[in-house]
Amino acid sequence: MASGTEVRHIDAGTAIEIASAALMGAGAGPEAAGLQAAHLVEAELRGHPSHGLRRLPTLVGRMRAGLLDPNATPTLTWGSVSALVVDGNRGFGPVTAYAAIEAIQERARETGVAIAALRRTHHLGMLSPYVERLGEHGFIGIVLSSTEGLVHPWGGVGPLLGTNPLGVAVPTADGGVTLDMSTGAVSAGKILDFAERGLPLPDGWAVDEDGRATVDADAATRGAISPFGGAKGYALGLTLGAIVGVLTGTAYGPDVKGTLDETHPVTKGDIICAIDVAAFGQRPGSTELASYLELIRASGTDGRRVTVPGDRSRAARAHAVADGFDVLDDLWLGLEGLADEHREAPTGVRA
Amino acid sequence: MASGTEVRHIDAGTAIEIASAALMGAGAGPEAAGLQAAHLVEAELRGHPSHGLRRLPTLVGRMRAGLLDPNATPTLTWGSVSALVVDGNRGFGPVTAYAAIEAIQERARETGVAIAALRRTHHLGMLSPYVERLGEHGFIGIVLSSTEGLVHPWGGVGPLLGTNPLGVAVPTADGGVTLDMSTGAVSAGKILDFAERGLPLPDGWAVDEDGRATVDADAATRGAISPFGGAKGYALGLTLGAIVGVLTGTAYGPDVKGTLDETHPVTKGDIICAIDVAAFGQRPGSTELASYLELIRASGTDGRRVTVPGDRSRAARAHAVADGFDVLDDLWLGLEGLADEHREAPTGVRA
């Protein structure tokens, strides 16, 4: 097995401990470090390592460059009774997002709906834990984020659109729907992975720097990811990015920086929305929706079960909580190195 | 040219007059008839005849069957300060939707956000005019509708999902973004059109009744439309339908009736959301967004312009307002027949 592809098996508790220590080694207080670490590990548990521990070294790099203040407290300002303006003050994404969620949950219980517009906060990571938190409290939860330009316009050249993901939870008593999807055909990480392995890309994933469809992963890294679903996916991604940009006053497409680099202030934005189902005279945890989802699940060809958005992630999580998960050896050694710096620091606090 | 494909050229004013008269012939008052007629013609002007005048005979059929009350006044009830519950009382979609829009606009000006959940109202038709109305007043406008089951789950058999469309307007000074898309790969009307012409379907549009991909348009009419964008489009459409169902207490997928038939009470739902950009401390009519959209438009391969969602519809509308549009002869003759019934009715009011 080539160097860089060896893995080790880790349990969630150990992963959170080491990730927390690694963040504390770069100056984060224990509470903020714990929240950020747990959110990264949550992505690993759900089978989405692209949003997991491999994001940690960039966060540490940004802390060391003075771009990320790990101990920032977000500033929350109500612009109207249902409109919350959130300045993350350059803090961790999960710290800002959970502070916003707590505020809009309480408000939406009174008003029916509340929306938070977040700026100057770092990468939120996976969106599903946030919307599921809202779902657990009887809300429909919706999160939109803008991201670095990686996706080309339909018919256009260059990475002018973010992968602009959308997260939605519509709760039922037994879980309901959790959508967490980007509007790119594939993640940038997956294209890099194919390039490293020297494998051709499937059709429809990417274009080269002249905007021509390509299966050459190297050419794709110099080009752009295709939107999922052609013209419609392009239109959706552009629109979601526009909503985020207009409500947060943050940047668009090529001007979005600060979640993949260690050199630029963060200029992306996020929207979090809580809708109280009860305010519309409906019961949260709809049994009608639960029955409908079962009908969908049972509709598979050849007797296979169809997955409803969220099913796969829930199953992966249950398995990984019980049995642990694999982490690339190099990544893990790097995290341990960062954690050791914390342990050895004279003013450090043990995780 | 085969019978049924001949067209005649109509101007918007004449179309609205004849369509209004046709609705009045079946009992609609002039105001409701005018609003419904103008909304159908608006779809023709924007180049979307699938949501245009061809929908009128079904509305008339439903009026005659006592399923649609053309003179209903919607009941508006605030469940919370930002949550409006709307019972359309079986009235026309545009009548209910514009009443809801007026109420949530006024409310969102105070609260920052307001959402209306609509039930027992007829087909809203094209969504873009509603969201653009909100956009003209400085709001981000969002509309979701559930529809009859026509789309199959990804990996599943049968038309268990609606085409569940999404409309969004994000205004700029010169128009901005207007998204109006269904989550099906194609409309049911287009598949019927291919079936009538005996043409094979493009790949990816539909499956047969066993859930197998097909290019046979006849087999597709007995099967289901595919979601756009594969698994992601399926997930999106299912999620949008779940939001609508949970907030309105209306039906899901195969239980949705009443916009294509003349025999069932209407059981679909709609959500309309107004977000006041100013409540988030941002200026409506963002110049930053306008500049970004120009960057996108200029990114076309081989010097072509890329269209931003809404561009094509705006251009079609400008052209059709000036020059008129084509209507199928048979459809037009049918409308004239319905309008004549109105003109000849002793108690009729001339349009």
XYZ file of C-alpha atoms in Angstrom, chain B residues 94-347:
254
model
C -53.308 33.401 -7.870
C -56.159 34.917 -5.839
C -54.990 33.094 -2.706
C -51.291 33.631 -3.376
C -51.509 37.372 -3.959
C -53.662 37.816 -0.833
C -50.995 35.916 1.145
C -48.192 37.931 -0.445
C -49.805 41.219 0.473
C -50.154 40.105 4.091
C -46.632 38.695 4.522
C -45.018 41.690 2.780
C -46.552 44.059 5.255
C -45.641 41.794 8.165
C -42.073 41.075 7.044
C -41.460 44.818 6.849
C -41.900 44.781 10.646
C -40.508 41.387 11.620
C -37.851 40.793 8.944
C -39.356 37.471 7.842
C -42.853 36.101 7.310
C -44.010 32.773 5.916
C -47.460 31.828 4.607
C -48.605 28.189 4.469
C -51.386 27.722 1.896
C -53.874 24.888 1.696
C -57.119 24.303 -0.210
C -56.105 26.615 -3.022
C -55.759 25.784 -6.693
C -52.699 25.597 -8.917
C -50.426 28.582 -8.407
C -49.127 28.262 -11.978
C -45.720 29.759 -12.717
C -43.946 30.732 -9.515
C -41.732 33.508 -10.892
C -44.404 36.250 -10.973
C -45.029 35.772 -7.243
C -41.416 35.855 -6.166
C -40.704 38.786 -8.477
C -43.585 40.703 -6.914
C -41.819 40.221 -3.564
C -38.496 41.130 -5.148
C -39.908 44.419 -6.491
C -40.605 45.416 -2.907
C -37.080 44.674 -1.683
C -37.730 41.187 -0.338
C -36.121 37.903 -1.128
C -39.161 35.911 -2.222
C -39.368 32.120 -1.988
C -42.246 29.851 -3.051
C -42.492 26.059 -2.756
C -45.402 23.956 -4.011
C -46.231 20.291 -3.755
C -47.663 18.662 -6.865
C -49.201 15.422 -8.044
C -46.936 12.354 -7.930
C -45.127 12.174 -11.271
C -41.466 11.566 -10.377
C -39.852 8.310 -9.201
C -37.559 8.041 -6.167
C -33.894 7.545 -7.105
C -33.585 3.763 -7.247
C -37.328 3.321 -6.812
C -40.406 2.496 -8.885
C -43.520 4.557 -9.457
C -44.523 8.233 -9.541
C -44.252 8.742 -5.786
C -42.821 12.263 -5.775
C -44.262 15.519 -7.012
C -42.341 17.680 -9.441
C -42.258 19.964 -6.343
C -41.070 23.240 -7.845
C -39.037 25.986 -6.203
C -39.285 29.692 -7.008
C -36.829 32.254 -5.631
C -36.218 35.909 -6.425
C -33.124 37.712 -5.189
C -33.503 41.259 -6.491
C -30.892 43.648 -7.822
C -31.551 47.088 -9.327
C -31.643 45.581 -12.840
C -33.577 42.373 -12.188
C -31.391 39.987 -10.250
C -31.952 36.254 -9.991
C -35.326 34.605 -10.546
C -35.275 30.848 -10.129
C -38.396 28.923 -11.168
C -37.642 25.245 -11.567
C -39.315 21.931 -10.981
C -37.338 19.080 -9.458
C -38.308 16.722 -12.282
C -35.937 16.246 -15.223
C -38.717 17.377 -17.551
C -42.413 18.276 -17.423
C -45.149 15.682 -17.843
C -46.448 17.832 -20.700
C -43.227 17.426 -22.638
C -43.316 13.635 -22.322
C -46.927 13.624 -23.566
C -45.818 15.838 -26.442
C -43.082 13.317 -27.434
C -45.584 10.464 -27.107
C -48.080 12.225 -29.390
C -45.382 12.879 -31.979
C -44.023 9.316 -31.685
C -40.522 10.599 -30.920
C -37.980 8.862 -28.659
C -37.146 10.604 -25.384
C -33.648 11.838 -24.552
C -31.791 9.675 -22.015
C -32.447 10.432 -18.364
C -35.965 11.813 -18.668
C -38.066 8.875 -17.537
C -38.485 5.271 -16.428
C -41.110 2.680 -17.367
C -43.616 1.112 -14.986
C -40.958 -1.307 -13.697
C -38.571 1.544 -12.893
C -36.251 0.843 -15.851
C -34.798 3.832 -17.727
C -36.643 4.236 -21.019
C -36.627 6.389 -24.143
C -40.091 5.112 -25.124
C -42.432 8.014 -24.476
C -45.501 5.751 -24.263
C -43.800 3.555 -21.668
C -42.783 6.707 -19.804
C -46.392 7.896 -19.545
C -47.168 4.624 -17.730
C -43.983 4.953 -15.654
C -42.561 8.082 -14.060
C -40.465 11.144 -14.780
C -36.898 11.001 -13.455
C -35.751 13.547 -10.913
C -33.316 16.106 -12.352
C -29.725 15.562 -11.286
C -30.040 11.976 -10.093
C -29.788 11.231 -6.378
C -29.292 14.876 -5.397
C -32.306 16.118 -7.358
C -34.396 13.311 -5.863
C -33.259 14.297 -2.373
C -34.022 17.955 -3.032
C -37.502 17.296 -4.445
C -38.408 14.974 -1.584
C -37.211 17.528 0.967
C -39.108 20.434 -0.598
C -42.256 18.297 -0.641
C -41.714 17.415 3.019
C -41.400 21.093 4.019
C -44.651 21.915 2.205
C -46.511 18.920 3.620
C -45.427 19.455 7.220
C -46.146 23.207 7.315
C -49.482 23.062 5.476
C -50.799 19.688 6.653
C -51.482 18.747 3.027
C -50.882 15.472 1.187
C -47.718 13.795 -0.063
C -46.858 12.358 -3.478
C -49.504 9.911 -4.674
C -52.164 11.502 -2.423
C -51.787 14.923 -4.038
C -54.776 15.647 -6.305
C -56.708 18.490 -7.781
C -54.581 20.422 -10.245
C -54.623 18.035 -13.221
C -57.988 16.275 -12.696
C -61.605 17.414 -12.577
C -62.761 14.893 -9.977
C -60.837 15.333 -6.693
C -60.676 18.073 -4.067
C -57.351 19.891 -4.161
C -54.876 18.429 -1.630
C -51.598 20.104 -2.500
C -49.940 22.849 -0.497
C -47.778 25.923 -1.068
C -45.330 27.930 1.022
C -44.577 31.597 0.389
C -41.770 33.332 2.265
C -40.803 37.013 2.350
C -37.417 38.013 3.782
C -36.743 41.711 4.230
C -33.160 42.344 3.165
C -33.098 45.638 5.069
C -33.860 43.856 8.366
C -30.455 42.189 8.079
C -28.720 45.544 7.731
C -28.242 45.078 3.976
C -29.380 47.248 1.091
C -32.004 45.729 -1.194
C -30.983 45.775 -4.858
C -27.414 44.697 -4.102
C -24.904 46.179 -6.551
C -22.362 43.526 -5.496
C -24.731 40.787 -6.629
C -25.448 42.653 -9.876
C -21.695 42.832 -10.628
C -21.250 39.151 -9.836
C -24.114 38.195 -12.152
C -22.419 40.184 -14.943
C -19.220 38.211 -14.311
C -21.214 34.989 -14.687
C -22.936 36.190 -17.870
C -19.565 37.072 -19.417
C -18.026 33.646 -18.662
C -19.467 31.777 -21.655
C -17.336 29.466 -23.741
C -16.661 30.691 -27.302
C -17.855 34.199 -26.445
C -21.454 33.151 -25.781
C -23.345 34.801 -22.935
C -24.239 32.591 -19.998
C -27.794 33.050 -18.774
C -28.512 33.764 -15.147
C -31.790 32.306 -13.801
C -34.544 34.663 -14.952
C -32.696 36.154 -17.945
C -34.337 33.956 -20.552
C -37.808 34.486 -19.133
C -37.336 38.270 -18.973
C -36.165 38.387 -22.583
C -39.045 36.178 -23.757
C -41.518 38.369 -21.906
C -40.211 41.610 -23.398
C -40.471 40.089 -26.860
C -43.951 38.636 -26.366
C -45.363 41.781 -24.780
C -44.290 43.687 -27.866
C -45.026 41.077 -30.536
C -47.556 38.638 -29.080
C -47.183 34.867 -28.850
C -48.410 31.676 -30.498
C -51.299 29.634 -29.104
C -52.417 26.234 -30.420
C -55.436 26.777 -32.635
C -57.523 24.065 -30.964
C -56.837 25.528 -27.548
C -57.735 29.020 -28.690
C -60.974 27.892 -30.341
C -61.889 26.128 -27.091
C -61.264 29.300 -25.096
C -63.322 31.327 -27.532
C -66.129 28.814 -27.163
C -66.018 29.155 -23.376
C -65.883 32.940 -23.692
C -68.917 32.906 -25.994
C -70.895 31.051 -23.341
C -70.163 33.967 -21.058
C -71.119 36.561 -23.663
C -74.345 34.749 -24.406
C -75.331 34.193 -20.770
C -78.201 36.513 -19.857
C -76.593 37.435 -16.520
